[in-house]
Structures are given as structure tokens and as C-alpha cells.
Short mmCIF file of the N, C-alpha and C atoms (twelve columns), coordinates in Angstrom:
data_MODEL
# 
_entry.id   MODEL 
# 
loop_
_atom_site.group_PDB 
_atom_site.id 
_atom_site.type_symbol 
_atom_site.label_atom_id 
_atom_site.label_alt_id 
_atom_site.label_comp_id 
_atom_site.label_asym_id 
_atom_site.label_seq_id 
_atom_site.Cartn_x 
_atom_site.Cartn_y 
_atom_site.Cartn_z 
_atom_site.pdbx_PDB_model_num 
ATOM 1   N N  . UNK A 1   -35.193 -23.311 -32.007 1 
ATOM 2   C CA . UNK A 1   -35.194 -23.633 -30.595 1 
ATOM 3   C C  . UNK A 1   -33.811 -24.094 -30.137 1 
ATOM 4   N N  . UNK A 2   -33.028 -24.705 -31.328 1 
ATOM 5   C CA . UNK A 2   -31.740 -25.197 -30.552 1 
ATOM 6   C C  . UNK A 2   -30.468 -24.462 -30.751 1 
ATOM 7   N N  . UNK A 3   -31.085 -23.416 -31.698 1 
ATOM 8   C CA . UNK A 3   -29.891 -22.254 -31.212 1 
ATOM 9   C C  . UNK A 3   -30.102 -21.174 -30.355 1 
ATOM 10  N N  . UNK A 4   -31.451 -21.200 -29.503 1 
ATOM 11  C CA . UNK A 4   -31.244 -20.595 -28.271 1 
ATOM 12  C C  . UNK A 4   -31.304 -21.232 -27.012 1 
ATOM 13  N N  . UNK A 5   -31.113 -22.506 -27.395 1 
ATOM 14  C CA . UNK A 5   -30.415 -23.197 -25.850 1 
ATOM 15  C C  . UNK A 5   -28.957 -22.943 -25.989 1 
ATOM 16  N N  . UNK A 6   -28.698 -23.296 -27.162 1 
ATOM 17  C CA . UNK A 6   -27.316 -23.204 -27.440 1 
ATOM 18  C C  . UNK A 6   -26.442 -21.517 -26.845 1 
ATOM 19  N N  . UNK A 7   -27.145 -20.773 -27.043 1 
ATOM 20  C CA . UNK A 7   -26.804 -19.420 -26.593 1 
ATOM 21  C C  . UNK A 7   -27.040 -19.602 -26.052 1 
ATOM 22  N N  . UNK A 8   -27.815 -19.541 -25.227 1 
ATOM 23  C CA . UNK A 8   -28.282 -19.395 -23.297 1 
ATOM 24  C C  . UNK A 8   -27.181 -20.679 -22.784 1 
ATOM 25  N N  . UNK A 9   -26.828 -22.099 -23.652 1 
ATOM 26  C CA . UNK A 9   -25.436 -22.475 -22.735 1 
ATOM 27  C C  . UNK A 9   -24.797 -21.413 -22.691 1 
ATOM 28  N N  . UNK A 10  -23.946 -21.286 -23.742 1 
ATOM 29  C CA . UNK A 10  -22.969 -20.339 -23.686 1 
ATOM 30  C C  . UNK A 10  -23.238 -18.986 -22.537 1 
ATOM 31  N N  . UNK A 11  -24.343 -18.471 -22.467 1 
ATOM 32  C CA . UNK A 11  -24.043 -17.476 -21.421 1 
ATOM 33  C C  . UNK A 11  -23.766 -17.625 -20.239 1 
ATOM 34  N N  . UNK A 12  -24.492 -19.339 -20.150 1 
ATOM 35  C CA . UNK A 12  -24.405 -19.402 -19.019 1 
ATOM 36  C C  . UNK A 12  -22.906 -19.870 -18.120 1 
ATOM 37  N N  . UNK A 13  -22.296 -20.726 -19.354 1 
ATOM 38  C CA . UNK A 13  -20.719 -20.976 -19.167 1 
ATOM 39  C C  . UNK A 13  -19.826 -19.776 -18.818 1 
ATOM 40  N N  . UNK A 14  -20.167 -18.572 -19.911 1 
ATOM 41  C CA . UNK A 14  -19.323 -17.480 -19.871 1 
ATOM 42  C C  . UNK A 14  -19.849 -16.931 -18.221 1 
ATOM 43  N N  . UNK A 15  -20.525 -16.719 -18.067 1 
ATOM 44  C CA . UNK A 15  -20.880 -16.276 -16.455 1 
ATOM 45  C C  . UNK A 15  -20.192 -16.605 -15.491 1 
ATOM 46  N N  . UNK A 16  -20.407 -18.159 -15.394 1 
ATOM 47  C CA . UNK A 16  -19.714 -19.047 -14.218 1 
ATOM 48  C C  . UNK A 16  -18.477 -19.032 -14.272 1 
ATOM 49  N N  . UNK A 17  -17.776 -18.844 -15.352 1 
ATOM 50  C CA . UNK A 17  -16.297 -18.549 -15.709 1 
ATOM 51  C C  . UNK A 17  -15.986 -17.072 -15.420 1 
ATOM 52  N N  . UNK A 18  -16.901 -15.931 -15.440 1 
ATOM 53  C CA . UNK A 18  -16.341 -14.342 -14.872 1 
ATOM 54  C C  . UNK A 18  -16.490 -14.733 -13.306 1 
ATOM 55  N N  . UNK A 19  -17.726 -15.543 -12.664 1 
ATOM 56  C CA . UNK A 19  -17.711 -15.177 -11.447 1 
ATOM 57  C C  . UNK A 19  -16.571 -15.906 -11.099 1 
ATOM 58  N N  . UNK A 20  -16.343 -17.567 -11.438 1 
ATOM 59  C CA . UNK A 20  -15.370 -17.941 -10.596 1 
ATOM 60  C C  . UNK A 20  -13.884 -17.653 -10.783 1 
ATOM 61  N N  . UNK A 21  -13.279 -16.186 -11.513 1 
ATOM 62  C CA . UNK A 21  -12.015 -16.219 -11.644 1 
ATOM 63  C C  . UNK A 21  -11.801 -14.833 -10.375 1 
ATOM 64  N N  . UNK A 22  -10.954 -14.448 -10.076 1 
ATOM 65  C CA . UNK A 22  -10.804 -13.607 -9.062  1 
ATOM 66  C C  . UNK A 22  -9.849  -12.549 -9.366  1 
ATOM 67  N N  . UNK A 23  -10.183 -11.508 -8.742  1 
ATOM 68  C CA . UNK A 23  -9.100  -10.342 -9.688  1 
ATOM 69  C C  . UNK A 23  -7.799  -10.858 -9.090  1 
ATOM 70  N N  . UNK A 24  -6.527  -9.763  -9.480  1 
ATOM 71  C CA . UNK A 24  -5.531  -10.240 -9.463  1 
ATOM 72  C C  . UNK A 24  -5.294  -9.826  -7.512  1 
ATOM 73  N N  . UNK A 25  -6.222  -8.682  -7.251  1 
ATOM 74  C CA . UNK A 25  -5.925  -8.249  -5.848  1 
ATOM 75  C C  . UNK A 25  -6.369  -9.358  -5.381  1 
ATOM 76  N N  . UNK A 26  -7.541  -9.754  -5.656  1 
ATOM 77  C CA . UNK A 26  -8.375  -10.851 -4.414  1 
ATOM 78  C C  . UNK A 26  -7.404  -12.083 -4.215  1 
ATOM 79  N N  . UNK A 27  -6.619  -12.293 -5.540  1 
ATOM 80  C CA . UNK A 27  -5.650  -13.754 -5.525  1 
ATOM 81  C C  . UNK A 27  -4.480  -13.298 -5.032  1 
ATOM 82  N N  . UNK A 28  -3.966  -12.286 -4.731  1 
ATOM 83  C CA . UNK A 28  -2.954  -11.858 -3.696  1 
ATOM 84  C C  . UNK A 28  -3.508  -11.787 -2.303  1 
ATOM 85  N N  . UNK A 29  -4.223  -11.044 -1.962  1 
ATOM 86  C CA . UNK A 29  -4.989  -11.233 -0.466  1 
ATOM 87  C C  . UNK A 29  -5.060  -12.829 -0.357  1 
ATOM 88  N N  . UNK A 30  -5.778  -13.694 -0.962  1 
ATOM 89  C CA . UNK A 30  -5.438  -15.279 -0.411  1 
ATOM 90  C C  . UNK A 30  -4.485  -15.568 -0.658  1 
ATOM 91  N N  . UNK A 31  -3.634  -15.502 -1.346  1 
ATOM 92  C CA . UNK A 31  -2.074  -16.202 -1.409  1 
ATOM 93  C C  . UNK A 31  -1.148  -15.399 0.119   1 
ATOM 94  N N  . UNK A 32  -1.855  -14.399 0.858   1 
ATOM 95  C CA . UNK A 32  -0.567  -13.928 1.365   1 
ATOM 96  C C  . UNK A 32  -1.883  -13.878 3.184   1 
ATOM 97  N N  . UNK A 33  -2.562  -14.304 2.582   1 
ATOM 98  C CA . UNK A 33  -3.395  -14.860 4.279   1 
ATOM 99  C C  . UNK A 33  -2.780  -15.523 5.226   1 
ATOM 100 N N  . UNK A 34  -1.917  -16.831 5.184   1 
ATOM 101 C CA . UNK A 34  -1.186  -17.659 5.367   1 
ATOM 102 C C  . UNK A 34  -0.236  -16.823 6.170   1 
ATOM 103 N N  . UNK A 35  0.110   -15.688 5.332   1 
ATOM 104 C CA . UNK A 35  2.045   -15.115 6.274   1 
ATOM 105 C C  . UNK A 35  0.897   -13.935 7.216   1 
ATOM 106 N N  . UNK A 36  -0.227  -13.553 6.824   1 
ATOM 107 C CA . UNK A 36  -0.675  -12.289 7.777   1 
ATOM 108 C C  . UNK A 36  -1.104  -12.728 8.351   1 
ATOM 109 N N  . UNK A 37  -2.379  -13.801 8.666   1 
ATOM 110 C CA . UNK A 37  -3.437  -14.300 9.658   1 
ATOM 111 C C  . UNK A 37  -2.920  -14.715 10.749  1 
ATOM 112 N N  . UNK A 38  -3.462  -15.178 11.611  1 
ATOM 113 C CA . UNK A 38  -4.199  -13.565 12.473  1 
ATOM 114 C C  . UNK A 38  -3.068  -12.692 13.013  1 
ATOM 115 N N  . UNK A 39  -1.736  -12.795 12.642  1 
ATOM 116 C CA . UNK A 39  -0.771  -11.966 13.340  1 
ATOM 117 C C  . UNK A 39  -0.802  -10.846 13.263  1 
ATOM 118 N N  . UNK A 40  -0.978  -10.204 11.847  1 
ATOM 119 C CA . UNK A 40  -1.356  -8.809  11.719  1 
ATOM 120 C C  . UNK A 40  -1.963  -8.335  12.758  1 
ATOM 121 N N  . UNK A 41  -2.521  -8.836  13.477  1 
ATOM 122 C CA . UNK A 41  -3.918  -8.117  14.604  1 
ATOM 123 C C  . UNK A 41  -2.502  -7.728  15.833  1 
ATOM 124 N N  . UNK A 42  -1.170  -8.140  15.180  1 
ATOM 125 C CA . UNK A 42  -0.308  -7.055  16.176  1 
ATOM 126 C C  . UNK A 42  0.393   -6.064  15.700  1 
ATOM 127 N N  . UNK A 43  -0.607  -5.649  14.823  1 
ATOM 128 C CA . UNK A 43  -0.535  -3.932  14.294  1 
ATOM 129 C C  . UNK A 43  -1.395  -3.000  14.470  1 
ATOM 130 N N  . UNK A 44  -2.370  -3.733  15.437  1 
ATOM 131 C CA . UNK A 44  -3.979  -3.209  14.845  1 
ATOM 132 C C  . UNK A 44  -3.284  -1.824  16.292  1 
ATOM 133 N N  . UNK A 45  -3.083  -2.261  17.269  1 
ATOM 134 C CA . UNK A 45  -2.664  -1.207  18.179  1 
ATOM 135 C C  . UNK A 45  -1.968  0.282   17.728  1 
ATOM 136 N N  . UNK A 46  -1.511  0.015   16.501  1 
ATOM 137 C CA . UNK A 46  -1.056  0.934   15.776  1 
ATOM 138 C C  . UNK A 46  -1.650  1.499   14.687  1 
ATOM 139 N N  . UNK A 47  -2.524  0.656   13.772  1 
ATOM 140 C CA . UNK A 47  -3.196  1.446   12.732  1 
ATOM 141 C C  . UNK A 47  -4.470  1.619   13.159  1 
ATOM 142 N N  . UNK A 48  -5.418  1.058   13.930  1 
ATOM 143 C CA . UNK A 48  -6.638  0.847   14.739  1 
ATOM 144 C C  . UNK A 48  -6.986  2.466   15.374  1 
ATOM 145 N N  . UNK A 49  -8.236  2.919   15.380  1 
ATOM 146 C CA . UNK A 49  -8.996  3.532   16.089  1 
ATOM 147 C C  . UNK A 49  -9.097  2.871   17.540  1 
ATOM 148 N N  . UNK A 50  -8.957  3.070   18.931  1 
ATOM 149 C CA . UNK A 50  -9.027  2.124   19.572  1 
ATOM 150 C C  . UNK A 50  -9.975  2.501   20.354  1 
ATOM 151 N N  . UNK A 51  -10.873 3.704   20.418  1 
ATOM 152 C CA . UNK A 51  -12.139 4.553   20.998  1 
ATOM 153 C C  . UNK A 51  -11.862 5.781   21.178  1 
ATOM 154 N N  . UNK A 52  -13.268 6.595   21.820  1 
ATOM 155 C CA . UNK A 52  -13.515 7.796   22.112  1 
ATOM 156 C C  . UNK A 52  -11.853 7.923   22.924  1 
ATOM 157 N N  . UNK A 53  -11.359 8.972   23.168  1 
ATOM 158 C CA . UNK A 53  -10.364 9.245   24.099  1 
ATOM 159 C C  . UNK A 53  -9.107  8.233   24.506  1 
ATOM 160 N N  . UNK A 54  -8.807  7.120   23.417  1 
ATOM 161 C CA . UNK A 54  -7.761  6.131   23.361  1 
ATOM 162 C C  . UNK A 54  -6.695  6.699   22.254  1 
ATOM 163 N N  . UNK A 55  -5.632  6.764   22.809  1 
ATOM 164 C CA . UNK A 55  -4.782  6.688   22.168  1 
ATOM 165 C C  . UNK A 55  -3.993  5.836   21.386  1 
ATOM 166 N N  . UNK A 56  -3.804  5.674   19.935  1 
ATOM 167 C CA . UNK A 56  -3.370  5.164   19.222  1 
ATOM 168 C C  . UNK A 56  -1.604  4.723   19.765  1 
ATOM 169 N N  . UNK A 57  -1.155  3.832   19.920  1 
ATOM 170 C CA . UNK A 57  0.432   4.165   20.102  1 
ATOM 171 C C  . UNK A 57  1.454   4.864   19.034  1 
ATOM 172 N N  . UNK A 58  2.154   5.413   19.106  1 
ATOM 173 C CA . UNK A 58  2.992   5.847   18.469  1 
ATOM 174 C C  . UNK A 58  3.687   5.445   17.344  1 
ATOM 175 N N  . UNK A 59  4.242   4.459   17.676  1 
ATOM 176 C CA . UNK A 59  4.872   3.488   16.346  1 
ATOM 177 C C  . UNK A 59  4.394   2.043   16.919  1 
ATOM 178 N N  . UNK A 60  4.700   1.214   15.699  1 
ATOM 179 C CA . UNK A 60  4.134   -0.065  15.996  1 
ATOM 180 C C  . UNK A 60  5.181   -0.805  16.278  1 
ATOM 181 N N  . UNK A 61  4.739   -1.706  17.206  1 
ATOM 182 C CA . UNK A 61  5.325   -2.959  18.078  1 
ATOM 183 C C  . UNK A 61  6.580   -3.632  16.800  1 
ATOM 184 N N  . UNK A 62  7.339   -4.301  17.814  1 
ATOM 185 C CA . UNK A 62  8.432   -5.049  17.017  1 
ATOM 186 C C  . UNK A 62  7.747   -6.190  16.458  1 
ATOM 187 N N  . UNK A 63  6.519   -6.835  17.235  1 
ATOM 188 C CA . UNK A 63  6.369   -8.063  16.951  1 
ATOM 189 C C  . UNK A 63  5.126   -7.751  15.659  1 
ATOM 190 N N  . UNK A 64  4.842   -6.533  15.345  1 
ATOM 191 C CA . UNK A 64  4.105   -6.150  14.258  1 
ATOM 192 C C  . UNK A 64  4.917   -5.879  12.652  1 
ATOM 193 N N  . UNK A 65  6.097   -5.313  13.078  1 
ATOM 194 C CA . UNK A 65  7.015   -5.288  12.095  1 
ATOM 195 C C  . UNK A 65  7.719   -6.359  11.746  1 
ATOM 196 N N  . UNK A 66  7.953   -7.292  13.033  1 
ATOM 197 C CA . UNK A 66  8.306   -8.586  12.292  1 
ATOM 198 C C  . UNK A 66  7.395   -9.369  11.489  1 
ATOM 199 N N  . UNK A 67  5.890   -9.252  11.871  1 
ATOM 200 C CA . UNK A 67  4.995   -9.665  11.049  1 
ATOM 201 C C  . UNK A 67  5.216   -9.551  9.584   1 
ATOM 202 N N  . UNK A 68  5.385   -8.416  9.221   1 
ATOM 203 C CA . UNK A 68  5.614   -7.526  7.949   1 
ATOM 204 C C  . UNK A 68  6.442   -8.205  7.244   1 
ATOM 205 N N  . UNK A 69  7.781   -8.228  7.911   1 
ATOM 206 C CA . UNK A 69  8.932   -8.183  7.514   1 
ATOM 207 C C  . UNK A 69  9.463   -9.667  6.945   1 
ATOM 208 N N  . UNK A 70  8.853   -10.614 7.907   1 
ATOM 209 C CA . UNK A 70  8.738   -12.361 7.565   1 
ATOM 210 C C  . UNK A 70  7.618   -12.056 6.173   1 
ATOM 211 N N  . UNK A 71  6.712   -11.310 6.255   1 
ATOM 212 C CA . UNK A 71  5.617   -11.768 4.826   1 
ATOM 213 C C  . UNK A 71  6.022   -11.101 3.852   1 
ATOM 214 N N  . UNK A 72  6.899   -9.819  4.087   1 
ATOM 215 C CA . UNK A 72  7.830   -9.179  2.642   1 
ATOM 216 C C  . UNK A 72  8.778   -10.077 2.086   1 
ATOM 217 N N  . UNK A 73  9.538   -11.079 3.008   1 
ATOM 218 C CA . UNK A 73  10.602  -11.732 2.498   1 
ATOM 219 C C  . UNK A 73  10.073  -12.808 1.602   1 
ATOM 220 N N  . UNK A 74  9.085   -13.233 1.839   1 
ATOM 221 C CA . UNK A 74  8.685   -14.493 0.992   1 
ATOM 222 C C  . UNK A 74  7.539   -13.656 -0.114  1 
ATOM 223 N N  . UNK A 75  6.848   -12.745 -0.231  1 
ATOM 224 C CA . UNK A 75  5.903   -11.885 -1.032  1 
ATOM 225 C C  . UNK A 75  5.992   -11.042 -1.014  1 
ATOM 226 N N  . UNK A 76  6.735   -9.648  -0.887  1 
ATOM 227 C CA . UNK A 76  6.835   -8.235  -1.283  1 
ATOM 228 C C  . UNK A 76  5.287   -7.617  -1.522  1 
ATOM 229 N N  . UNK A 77  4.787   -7.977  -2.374  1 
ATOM 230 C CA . UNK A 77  3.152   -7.380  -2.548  1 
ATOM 231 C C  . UNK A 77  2.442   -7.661  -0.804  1 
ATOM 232 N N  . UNK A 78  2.856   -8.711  -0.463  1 
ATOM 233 C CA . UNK A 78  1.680   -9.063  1.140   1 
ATOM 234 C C  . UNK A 78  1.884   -7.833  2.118   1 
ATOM 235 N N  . UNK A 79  2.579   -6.861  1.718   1 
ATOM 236 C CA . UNK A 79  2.897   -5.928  2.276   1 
ATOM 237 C C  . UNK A 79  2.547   -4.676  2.073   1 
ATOM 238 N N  . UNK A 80  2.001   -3.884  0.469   1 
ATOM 239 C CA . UNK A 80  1.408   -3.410  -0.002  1 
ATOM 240 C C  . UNK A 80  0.355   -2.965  0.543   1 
ATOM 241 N N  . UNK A 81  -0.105  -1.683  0.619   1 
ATOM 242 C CA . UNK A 81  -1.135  -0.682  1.187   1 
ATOM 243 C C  . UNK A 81  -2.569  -1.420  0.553   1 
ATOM 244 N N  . UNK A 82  -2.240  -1.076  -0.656  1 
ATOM 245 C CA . UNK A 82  -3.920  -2.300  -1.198  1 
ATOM 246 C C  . UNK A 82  -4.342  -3.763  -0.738  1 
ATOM 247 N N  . UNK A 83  -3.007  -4.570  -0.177  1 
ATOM 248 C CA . UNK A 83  -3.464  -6.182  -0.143  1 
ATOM 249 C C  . UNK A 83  -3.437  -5.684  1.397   1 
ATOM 250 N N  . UNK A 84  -2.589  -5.361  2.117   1 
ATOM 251 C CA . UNK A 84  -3.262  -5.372  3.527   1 
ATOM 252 C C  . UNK A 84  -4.809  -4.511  4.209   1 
ATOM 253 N N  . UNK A 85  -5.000  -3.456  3.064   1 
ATOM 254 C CA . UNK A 85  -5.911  -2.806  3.410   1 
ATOM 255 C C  . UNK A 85  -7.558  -3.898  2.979   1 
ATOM 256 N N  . UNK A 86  -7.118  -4.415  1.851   1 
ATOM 257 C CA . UNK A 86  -8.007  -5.767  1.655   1 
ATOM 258 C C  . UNK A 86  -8.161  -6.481  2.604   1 
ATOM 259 N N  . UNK A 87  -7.083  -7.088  3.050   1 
ATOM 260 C CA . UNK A 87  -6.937  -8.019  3.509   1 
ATOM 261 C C  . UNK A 87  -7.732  -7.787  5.185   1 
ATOM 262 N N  . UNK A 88  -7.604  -6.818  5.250   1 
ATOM 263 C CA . UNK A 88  -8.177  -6.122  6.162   1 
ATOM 264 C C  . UNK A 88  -9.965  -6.084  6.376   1 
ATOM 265 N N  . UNK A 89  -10.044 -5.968  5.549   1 
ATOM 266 C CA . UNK A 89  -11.799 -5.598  5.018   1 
ATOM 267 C C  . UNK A 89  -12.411 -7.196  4.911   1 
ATOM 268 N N  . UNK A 90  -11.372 -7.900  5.027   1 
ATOM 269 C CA . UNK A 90  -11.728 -9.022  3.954   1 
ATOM 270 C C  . UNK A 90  -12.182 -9.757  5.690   1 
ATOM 271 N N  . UNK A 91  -11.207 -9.861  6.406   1 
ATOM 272 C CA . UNK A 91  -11.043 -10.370 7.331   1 
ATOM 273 C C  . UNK A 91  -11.664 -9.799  8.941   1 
ATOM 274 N N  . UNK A 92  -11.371 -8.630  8.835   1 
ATOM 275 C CA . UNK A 92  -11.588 -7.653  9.830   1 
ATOM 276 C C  . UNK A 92  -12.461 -6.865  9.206   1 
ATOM 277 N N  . UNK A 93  -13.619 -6.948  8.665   1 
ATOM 278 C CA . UNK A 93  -14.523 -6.113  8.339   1 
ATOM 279 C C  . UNK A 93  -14.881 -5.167  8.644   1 
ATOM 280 N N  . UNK A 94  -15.258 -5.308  10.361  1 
ATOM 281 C CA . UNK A 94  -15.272 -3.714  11.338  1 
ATOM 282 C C  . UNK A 94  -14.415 -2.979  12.047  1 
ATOM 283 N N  . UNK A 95  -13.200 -3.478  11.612  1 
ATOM 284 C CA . UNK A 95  -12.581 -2.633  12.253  1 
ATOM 285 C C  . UNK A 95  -11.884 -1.440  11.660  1 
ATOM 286 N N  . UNK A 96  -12.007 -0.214  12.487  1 
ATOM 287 C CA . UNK A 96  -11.663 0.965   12.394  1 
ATOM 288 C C  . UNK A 96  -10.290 1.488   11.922  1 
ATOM 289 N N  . UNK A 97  -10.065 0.993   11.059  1 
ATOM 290 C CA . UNK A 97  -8.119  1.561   10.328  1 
ATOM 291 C C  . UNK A 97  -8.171  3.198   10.223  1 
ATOM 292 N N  . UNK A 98  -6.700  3.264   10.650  1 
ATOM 293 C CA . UNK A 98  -6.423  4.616   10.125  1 
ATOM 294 C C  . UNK A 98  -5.684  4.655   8.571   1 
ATOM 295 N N  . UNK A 99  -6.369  5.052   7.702   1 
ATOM 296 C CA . UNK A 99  -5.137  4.603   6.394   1 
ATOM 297 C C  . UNK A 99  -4.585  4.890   6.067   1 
ATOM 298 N N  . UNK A 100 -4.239  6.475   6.943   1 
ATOM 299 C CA . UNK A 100 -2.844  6.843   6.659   1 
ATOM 300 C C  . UNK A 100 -1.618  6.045   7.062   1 
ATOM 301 N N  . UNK A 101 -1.964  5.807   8.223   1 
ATOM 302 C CA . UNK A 101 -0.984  5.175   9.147   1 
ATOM 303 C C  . UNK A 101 -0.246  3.576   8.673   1 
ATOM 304 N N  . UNK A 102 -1.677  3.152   7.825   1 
ATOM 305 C CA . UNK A 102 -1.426  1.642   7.285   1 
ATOM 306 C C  . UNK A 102 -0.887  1.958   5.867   1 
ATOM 307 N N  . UNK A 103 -1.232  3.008   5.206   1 
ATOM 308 C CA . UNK A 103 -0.273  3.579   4.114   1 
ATOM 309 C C  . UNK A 103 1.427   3.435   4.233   1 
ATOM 310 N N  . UNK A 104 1.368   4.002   5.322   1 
ATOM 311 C CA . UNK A 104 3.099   4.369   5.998   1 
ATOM 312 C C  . UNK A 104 3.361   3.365   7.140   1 
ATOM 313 N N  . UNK A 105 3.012   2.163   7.198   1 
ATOM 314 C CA . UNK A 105 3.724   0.611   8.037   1 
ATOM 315 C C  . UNK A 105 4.662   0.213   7.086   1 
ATOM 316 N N  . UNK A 106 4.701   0.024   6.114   1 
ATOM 317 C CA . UNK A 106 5.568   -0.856  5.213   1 
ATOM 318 C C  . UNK A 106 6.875   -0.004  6.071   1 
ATOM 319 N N  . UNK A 107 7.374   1.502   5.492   1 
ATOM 320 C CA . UNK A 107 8.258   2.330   5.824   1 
ATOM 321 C C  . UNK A 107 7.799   2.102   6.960   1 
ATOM 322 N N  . UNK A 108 7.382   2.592   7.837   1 
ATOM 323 C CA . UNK A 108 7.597   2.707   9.505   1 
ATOM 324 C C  . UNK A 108 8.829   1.547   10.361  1 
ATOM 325 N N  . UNK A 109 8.495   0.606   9.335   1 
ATOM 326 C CA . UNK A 109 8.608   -0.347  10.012  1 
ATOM 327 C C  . UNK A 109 10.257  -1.207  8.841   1 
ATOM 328 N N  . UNK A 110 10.709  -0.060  8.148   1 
ATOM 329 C CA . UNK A 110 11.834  0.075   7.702   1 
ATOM 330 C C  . UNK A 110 12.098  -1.274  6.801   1 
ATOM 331 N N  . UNK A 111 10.453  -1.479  5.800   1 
ATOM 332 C CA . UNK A 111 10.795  -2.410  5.042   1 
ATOM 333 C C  . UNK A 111 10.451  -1.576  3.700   1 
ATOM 334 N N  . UNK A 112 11.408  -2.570  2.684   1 
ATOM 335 C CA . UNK A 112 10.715  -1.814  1.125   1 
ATOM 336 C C  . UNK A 112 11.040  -0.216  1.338   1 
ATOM 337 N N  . UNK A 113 10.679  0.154   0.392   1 
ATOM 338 C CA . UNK A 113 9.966   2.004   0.012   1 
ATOM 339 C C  . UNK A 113 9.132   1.768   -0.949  1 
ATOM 340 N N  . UNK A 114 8.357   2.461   -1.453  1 
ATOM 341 C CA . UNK A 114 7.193   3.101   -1.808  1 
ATOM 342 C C  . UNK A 114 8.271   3.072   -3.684  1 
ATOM 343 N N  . UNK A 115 9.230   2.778   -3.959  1 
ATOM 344 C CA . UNK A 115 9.613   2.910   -5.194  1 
ATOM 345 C C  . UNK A 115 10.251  1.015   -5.449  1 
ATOM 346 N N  . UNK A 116 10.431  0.404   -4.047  1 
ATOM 347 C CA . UNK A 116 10.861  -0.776  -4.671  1 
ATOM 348 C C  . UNK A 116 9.482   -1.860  -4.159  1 
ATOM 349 N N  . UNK A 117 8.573   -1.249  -4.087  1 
ATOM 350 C CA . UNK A 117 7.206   -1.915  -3.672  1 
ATOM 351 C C  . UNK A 117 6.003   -1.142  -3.836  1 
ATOM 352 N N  . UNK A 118 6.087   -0.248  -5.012  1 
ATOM 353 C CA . UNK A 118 4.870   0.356   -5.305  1 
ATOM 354 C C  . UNK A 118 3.429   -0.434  -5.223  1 
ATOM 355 N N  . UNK A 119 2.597   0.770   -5.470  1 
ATOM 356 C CA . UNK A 119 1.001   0.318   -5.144  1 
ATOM 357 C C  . UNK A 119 0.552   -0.004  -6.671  1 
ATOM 358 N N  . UNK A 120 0.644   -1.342  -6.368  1 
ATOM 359 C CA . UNK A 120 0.423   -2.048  -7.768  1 
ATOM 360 C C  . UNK A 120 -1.222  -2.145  -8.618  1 
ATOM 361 N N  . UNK A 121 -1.972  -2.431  -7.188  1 
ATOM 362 C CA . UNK A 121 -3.323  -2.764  -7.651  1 
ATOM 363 C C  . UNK A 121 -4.303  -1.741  -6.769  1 
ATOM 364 N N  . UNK A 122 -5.444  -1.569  -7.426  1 
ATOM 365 C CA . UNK A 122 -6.456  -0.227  -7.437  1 
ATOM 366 C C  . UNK A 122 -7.384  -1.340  -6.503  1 
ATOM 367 N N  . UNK A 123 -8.138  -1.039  -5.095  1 
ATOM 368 C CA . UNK A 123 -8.843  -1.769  -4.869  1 
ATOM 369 C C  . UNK A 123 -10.326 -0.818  -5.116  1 
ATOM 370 N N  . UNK A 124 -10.713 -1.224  -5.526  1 
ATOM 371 C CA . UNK A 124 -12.135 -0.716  -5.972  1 
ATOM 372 C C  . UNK A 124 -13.169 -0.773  -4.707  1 
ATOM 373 N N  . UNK A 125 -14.440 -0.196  -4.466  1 
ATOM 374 C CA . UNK A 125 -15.011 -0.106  -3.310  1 
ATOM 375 C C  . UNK A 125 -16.501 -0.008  -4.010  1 
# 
């Protein structure tokens, strides 16, 4: 009897220890909330679906790229196609991204390239 409490602790330790650690994406999305929240939402005009017969703007706002550009300087990853597209889901749940477009903000918006800020982490779905 008391070596299957003893196991059933243990599973139950090992459990509470997988749920409460966080992948390495989820601990980048909160470490880099702080430089995006809620400012990002002055990109959404640009990566956003904005309805039936709305046009998307063209390129995105200065004050969207400065967004970027202040959260690349202090985190390089907060900028990344996976942590903003998270970060996105995480926060903005319904809203309508284009992901090409949020693919190509980092460049649009003439920060990084795609070789000195690769796509580091796989977000799973």
C-alpha cells in the first residue's frame, strides 16, 4: 500500500511540474508583452482583415514600426513571426490576421532580416 501512494506522489509531482513550466515560445510571448501591449493594435490596420469590402492599408503606420522597432532593440525575438503571431492569439484571440503580411512587418518596417532574426520557435496549433 505504501509503495503505491508513493508512486501516485510522484506522478502527481511530476504532473504539476510539466503543467507549470511553459514552453520556451509561451515564456517569450510574456517576457515581450510589456514592449507590445496594447501598442501593437497600431499594426492591426495593416495586418488585420478589416471587413467585407475594407481595405487593408498599404504599408504600416510609423507609429506601428516604431512599436517594433523600440521592442527589437531591447528583445530581437519580440519581433519574430511566431511570438507576435502568439502573441496575437494569446491576446487578440479574434482577430482576423493576414499572416503573410505579419510574416513580412519585421522587414516592412526595415528592422532585422529574416537571417539576423530567424524563426526560431515552431508554434504548434
Amino acid at each position: 500500500m505504501s509503495h503505491s501512494v508513493l508512486v501516485l506522489f510522484a506522478f502527481v509531482c511530476l504532473m504539476s511540474t510539466a503543467t507549470a513550466s511553459l514552453s520556451p515560445l509561451s515564456q517569450t510571448i510574456e517576457s515581450c508583452e510589456t514592449l507590445l501591449y496594447p501598442d501593437l493594435t497600431h499594426c492591426f490596420d495593416y495586418i488585420g482583415y478589416l471587413g467585407k469590402g475594407t481595405r487593408m492599408h498599404e504599408h504600416p503606420s510609423s507609429s506601428c514600426c516604431s512599436v517594433l522597432r523600440d521592442a527589437w532593440k531591447v528583445d530581437p525575438e519580440c519581433v519574430n513571426f511566431n511570438v507576435l503571431d502568439g502573441f496575437i492569439r494569446v491576446r487578440y484571440w479574434d482577430f482576423d490576421r493576414d499572416t503573410t503580411r505579419l510574416d513580412h512587418l519585421s522587414s516592412t518596417c526595415g528592422i532585422g532580416s529574416l537571417k539576423s532574426n530567424p524563426r526560431k520557435f515552431v508554434f504548434l496549433t
